[in-house]
PDB file of C-alpha atoms in Angstrom:
ATOM      1  CA  MET A   1      11.474  -7.643   0.616  1.00 58.00           C
ATOM      2  CA  ALA A   2       8.664  -9.572  -0.968  1.00 63.00           C
ATOM      3  CA  SER A   3       6.120 -10.498   1.634  1.00 76.00           C
ATOM      4  CA  ASN A   4       4.954 -14.033   2.205  1.00 82.00           C
ATOM      5  CA  ASP A   5       1.384 -12.797   1.668  1.00 88.00           C
ATOM      6  CA  GLU A   6       2.327 -11.519  -1.775  1.00 89.00           C
ATOM      7  CA  LYS A   7       3.971 -14.804  -2.711  1.00 91.00           C
ATOM      8  CA  SER A   8       1.045 -16.813  -1.297  1.00 93.00           C
ATOM      9  CA  ARG A   9      -1.443 -14.697  -3.248  1.00 93.00           C
ATOM     10  CA  TRP A  10       0.369 -15.345  -6.521  1.00 93.00           C
ATOM     11  CA  GLN A  11       0.819 -19.050  -5.745  1.00 94.00           C
ATOM     12  CA  TYR A  12      -2.965 -19.234  -5.242  1.00 94.00           C
ATOM     13  CA  LEU A  13      -3.605 -17.364  -8.509  1.00 92.00           C
ATOM     14  CA  ASN A  14      -1.118 -19.620 -10.279  1.00 93.00           C
ATOM     15  CA  GLU A  15      -3.050 -22.690  -9.130  1.00 93.00           C
ATOM     16  CA  GLU A  16      -6.313 -21.036 -10.217  1.00 92.00           C
ATOM     17  CA  ALA A  17      -4.830 -20.411 -13.669  1.00 89.00           C
ATOM     18  CA  LYS A  18      -3.611 -24.016 -13.926  1.00 91.00           C
ATOM     19  CA  ALA A  19      -7.101 -25.220 -12.980  1.00 91.00           C
ATOM     20  CA  GLY A  20      -8.623 -23.022 -15.681  1.00 85.00           C
ATOM     21  CA  ARG A  21     -10.437 -20.712 -13.269  1.00 88.00           C
ATOM     22  CA  LEU A  22      -8.393 -17.594 -14.012  1.00 86.00           C
ATOM     23  CA  TYR A  23      -8.494 -16.068 -17.462  1.00 80.00           C
ATOM     24  CA  LEU A  24      -6.750 -12.930 -18.630  1.00 82.00           C
ATOM     25  CA  ASP A  25      -7.364 -11.222 -21.928  1.00 81.00           C
ATOM     26  CA  PRO A  26      -4.226 -11.801 -24.024  1.00 83.00           C
ATOM     27  CA  SER A  27      -3.893  -8.149 -25.041  1.00 84.00           C
ATOM     28  CA  VAL A  28      -3.744  -7.042 -21.395  1.00 87.00           C
ATOM     29  CA  ALA A  29      -1.756 -10.043 -20.222  1.00 88.00           C
ATOM     30  CA  THR A  30       0.955  -9.535 -22.845  1.00 87.00           C
ATOM     31  CA  SER A  31       1.708  -6.069 -21.487  1.00 91.00           C
ATOM     32  CA  CYS A  32       1.781  -7.411 -17.925  1.00 92.00           C
ATOM     33  CA  ARG A  33       4.053 -10.303 -18.899  1.00 91.00           C
ATOM     34  CA  ASP A  34       6.439  -7.980 -20.731  1.00 93.00           C
ATOM     35  CA  ALA A  35       6.533  -5.585 -17.757  1.00 95.00           C
ATOM     36  CA  SER A  36       7.266  -8.532 -15.440  1.00 95.00           C
ATOM     37  CA  ASN A  37      10.114  -9.685 -17.692  1.00 95.00           C
ATOM     38  CA  ARG A  38      11.605  -6.173 -17.805  1.00 97.00           C
ATOM     39  CA  GLN A  39      11.477  -5.941 -13.999  1.00 97.00           C
ATOM     40  CA  ILE A  40      13.023  -9.415 -13.626  1.00 97.00           C
ATOM     41  CA  ASP A  41      15.849  -8.373 -15.968  1.00 97.00           C
ATOM     42  CA  LEU A  42      16.401  -5.149 -14.004  1.00 97.00           C
ATOM     43  CA  PHE A  43      16.484  -6.930 -10.638  1.00 96.00           C
ATOM     44  CA  ASN A  44      18.883  -9.561 -12.013  1.00 96.00           C
ATOM     45  CA  THR A  45      21.169  -6.806 -13.317  1.00 96.00           C
ATOM     46  CA  LEU A  46      21.086  -4.978  -9.997  1.00 95.00           C
ATOM     47  CA  LYS A  47      21.663  -8.207  -8.063  1.00 95.00           C
ATOM     48  CA  ASN A  48      24.692  -8.988 -10.237  1.00 93.00           C
ATOM     49  CA  GLU A  49      26.080  -5.481  -9.665  1.00 94.00           C
ATOM     50  CA  LEU A  50      25.961  -5.879  -5.875  1.00 93.00           C
ATOM     51  CA  GLN A  51      29.395  -7.494  -5.907  1.00 89.00           C
ATOM     52  CA  HIS A  52      30.813  -4.074  -6.815  1.00 89.00           C
ATOM     53  CA  VAL A  53      29.392  -2.483  -3.662  1.00 87.00           C
ATOM     54  CA  ALA A  54      29.947  -5.399  -1.302  1.00 89.00           C
ATOM     55  CA  THR A  55      33.531  -4.284  -0.672  1.00 87.00           C
ATOM     56  CA  VAL A  56      33.470  -0.822   0.854  1.00 87.00           C
ATOM     57  CA  THR A  57      36.704   1.167   1.066  1.00 86.00           C
ATOM     58  CA  GLY A  58      37.847   4.720   1.662  1.00 87.00           C
ATOM     59  CA  LEU A  59      36.388   5.252   5.125  1.00 86.00           C
ATOM     60  CA  GLY A  60      39.734   5.805   6.820  1.00 87.00           C
ATOM     61  CA  ARG A  61      42.284   3.777   8.730  1.00 86.00           C
ATOM     62  CA  PHE A  62      40.730   3.139  12.096  1.00 86.00           C
ATOM     63  CA  THR A  63      38.790   0.281  13.689  1.00 88.00           C
ATOM     64  CA  ALA A  64      35.373   1.932  13.471  1.00 92.00           C
ATOM     65  CA  ALA A  65      35.864   2.564   9.738  1.00 91.00           C
ATOM     66  CA  ASP A  66      36.685  -1.098   9.163  1.00 89.00           C
ATOM     67  CA  GLU A  67      33.582  -2.187  11.074  1.00 90.00           C
ATOM     68  CA  LEU A  68      31.403   0.292   9.172  1.00 91.00           C
ATOM     69  CA  ALA A  69      32.804  -0.890   5.839  1.00 90.00           C
ATOM     70  CA  LYS A  70      32.093  -4.509   6.779  1.00 91.00           C
ATOM     71  CA  MET A  71      28.548  -3.641   7.889  1.00 90.00           C
ATOM     72  CA  LEU A  72      27.815  -1.708   4.678  1.00 90.00           C
ATOM     73  CA  GLY A  73      29.228  -4.513   2.540  1.00 92.00           C
ATOM     74  CA  MET A  74      27.055  -7.081   4.293  1.00 92.00           C
ATOM     75  CA  LYS A  75      23.977  -4.948   3.620  1.00 93.00           C
ATOM     76  CA  ALA A  76      24.652  -5.636  -0.059  1.00 93.00           C
ATOM     77  CA  ILE A  77      25.471  -9.349   0.217  1.00 94.00           C
ATOM     78  CA  GLY A  78      25.405 -11.755   3.124  1.00 92.00           C
ATOM     79  CA  GLY A  79      24.012  -9.693   5.953  1.00 92.00           C
ATOM     80  CA  GLU A  80      20.650  -9.685   7.630  1.00 91.00           C
ATOM     81  CA  ARG A  81      17.964  -8.312   5.256  1.00 91.00           C
ATOM     82  CA  ASP A  82      20.575  -7.814   2.539  1.00 94.00           C
ATOM     83  CA  PHE A  83      19.782  -6.506  -0.932  1.00 95.00           C
ATOM     84  CA  LYS A  84      20.777  -9.738  -2.685  1.00 95.00           C
ATOM     85  CA  THR A  85      18.153 -11.720  -0.786  1.00 95.00           C
ATOM     86  CA  ALA A  86      15.554  -8.999  -1.348  1.00 95.00           C
ATOM     87  CA  PHE A  87      16.193  -9.030  -5.094  1.00 96.00           C
ATOM     88  CA  GLU A  88      15.975 -12.840  -5.173  1.00 95.00           C
ATOM     89  CA  GLU A  89      12.646 -12.788  -3.321  1.00 95.00           C
ATOM     90  CA  HIS A  90      11.202 -10.123  -5.615  1.00 95.00           C
ATOM     91  CA  ILE A  91      12.426 -12.002  -8.686  1.00 96.00           C
ATOM     92  CA  ALA A  92      10.736 -15.194  -7.452  1.00 95.00           C
ATOM     93  CA  VAL A  93       7.404 -13.366  -7.067  1.00 96.00           C
ATOM     94  CA  LEU A  94       7.755 -11.679 -10.465  1.00 96.00           C
ATOM     95  CA  GLU A  95       8.497 -15.034 -12.096  1.00 96.00           C
ATOM     96  CA  LEU A  96       5.392 -16.433 -10.426  1.00 95.00           C
ATOM     97  CA  ILE A  97       3.354 -13.478 -11.726  1.00 95.00           C
ATOM     98  CA  ARG A  98       4.753 -13.945 -15.236  1.00 95.00           C
ATOM     99  CA  ASP A  99       4.132 -17.699 -15.206  1.00 94.00           C
ATOM    100  CA  THR A 100       0.582 -17.194 -13.918  1.00 94.00           C
ATOM    101  CA  ILE A 101      -0.112 -14.740 -16.719  1.00 92.00           C
ATOM    102  CA  GLU A 102       1.269 -17.130 -19.340  1.00 90.00           C
ATOM    103  CA  ILE A 103      -0.794 -20.043 -18.020  1.00 91.00           C
ATOM    104  CA  SER A 104      -3.915 -17.888 -17.921  1.00 87.00           C
ATOM    105  CA  VAL A 105      -3.425 -16.655 -21.487  1.00 86.00           C
ATOM    106  CA  LYS A 106      -2.841 -20.198 -22.738  1.00 85.00           C
ATOM    107  CA  LYS A 107      -6.035 -21.383 -21.034  1.00 83.00           C
ATOM    108  CA  TYR A 108      -7.940 -18.400 -22.483  1.00 81.00           C
ATOM    109  CA  GLU A 109      -6.640 -19.094 -25.989  1.00 82.00           C
ATOM    110  CA  ASP A 110      -7.445 -22.799 -25.665  1.00 84.00           C
ATOM    111  CA  GLN A 111     -10.975 -21.895 -24.577  1.00 83.00           C
ATOM    112  CA  GLN A 112     -11.398 -19.542 -27.543  1.00 84.00           C
ATOM    113  CA  ILE A 113     -10.212 -22.241 -29.957  1.00 88.00           C
ATOM    114  CA  ALA A 114     -12.577 -24.811 -28.422  1.00 87.00           C
ATOM    115  CA  GLN A 115     -15.500 -22.394 -28.684  1.00 87.00           C
ATOM    116  CA  ALA A 116     -14.668 -21.599 -32.309  1.00 90.00           C
ATOM    117  CA  GLN A 117     -14.463 -25.298 -33.143  1.00 88.00           C
ATOM    118  CA  ALA A 118     -17.784 -25.935 -31.405  1.00 88.00           C
ATOM    119  CA  THR A 119     -19.395 -23.075 -33.326  1.00 87.00           C
ATOM    120  CA  ASP A 120     -17.976 -24.393 -36.609  1.00 83.00           C
ATOM    121  CA  ALA A 121     -19.266 -27.883 -35.814  1.00 82.00           C
ATOM    122  CA  LEU A 122     -22.750 -26.509 -35.115  1.00 81.00           C
ATOM    123  CA  GLY A 123     -22.660 -24.449 -38.306  1.00 74.00           C
ATOM    124  CA  ASN A 124     -21.701 -27.487 -40.354  1.00 73.00           C
ATOM    125  CA  GLY A 125     -24.573 -29.544 -38.947  1.00 64.00           C
ATOM    126  CA  TYR A 126     -22.486 -31.899 -36.824  1.00 58.00           C
TER     127      TYR A 126
END
């Protein structure tokens, strides 16, 4: 499961990016953003497939088998420390990472544009 420290770290970096104190080179950030999106898509696919493993059958016709099937099904969805919750937590962190990267790149690009405009203004004698 995604740790609270991990989420807190990315929330802090997200705020730094929004404040314009975190800049990432667009060429590097694009690869990171794309990797984050691929991982988000994978986790969403896996989370959606959990319904297929939430109902466990074929363990036999006795009480212990029924209890084991229920326990295994709840590990997928609805139980303590289940996979569905873990995927949701990881997706939330990955979305935060992706959003932080996008904010940082936008700030970097805005800064580059402002510097180019300032240079042009100086070159034109303004």
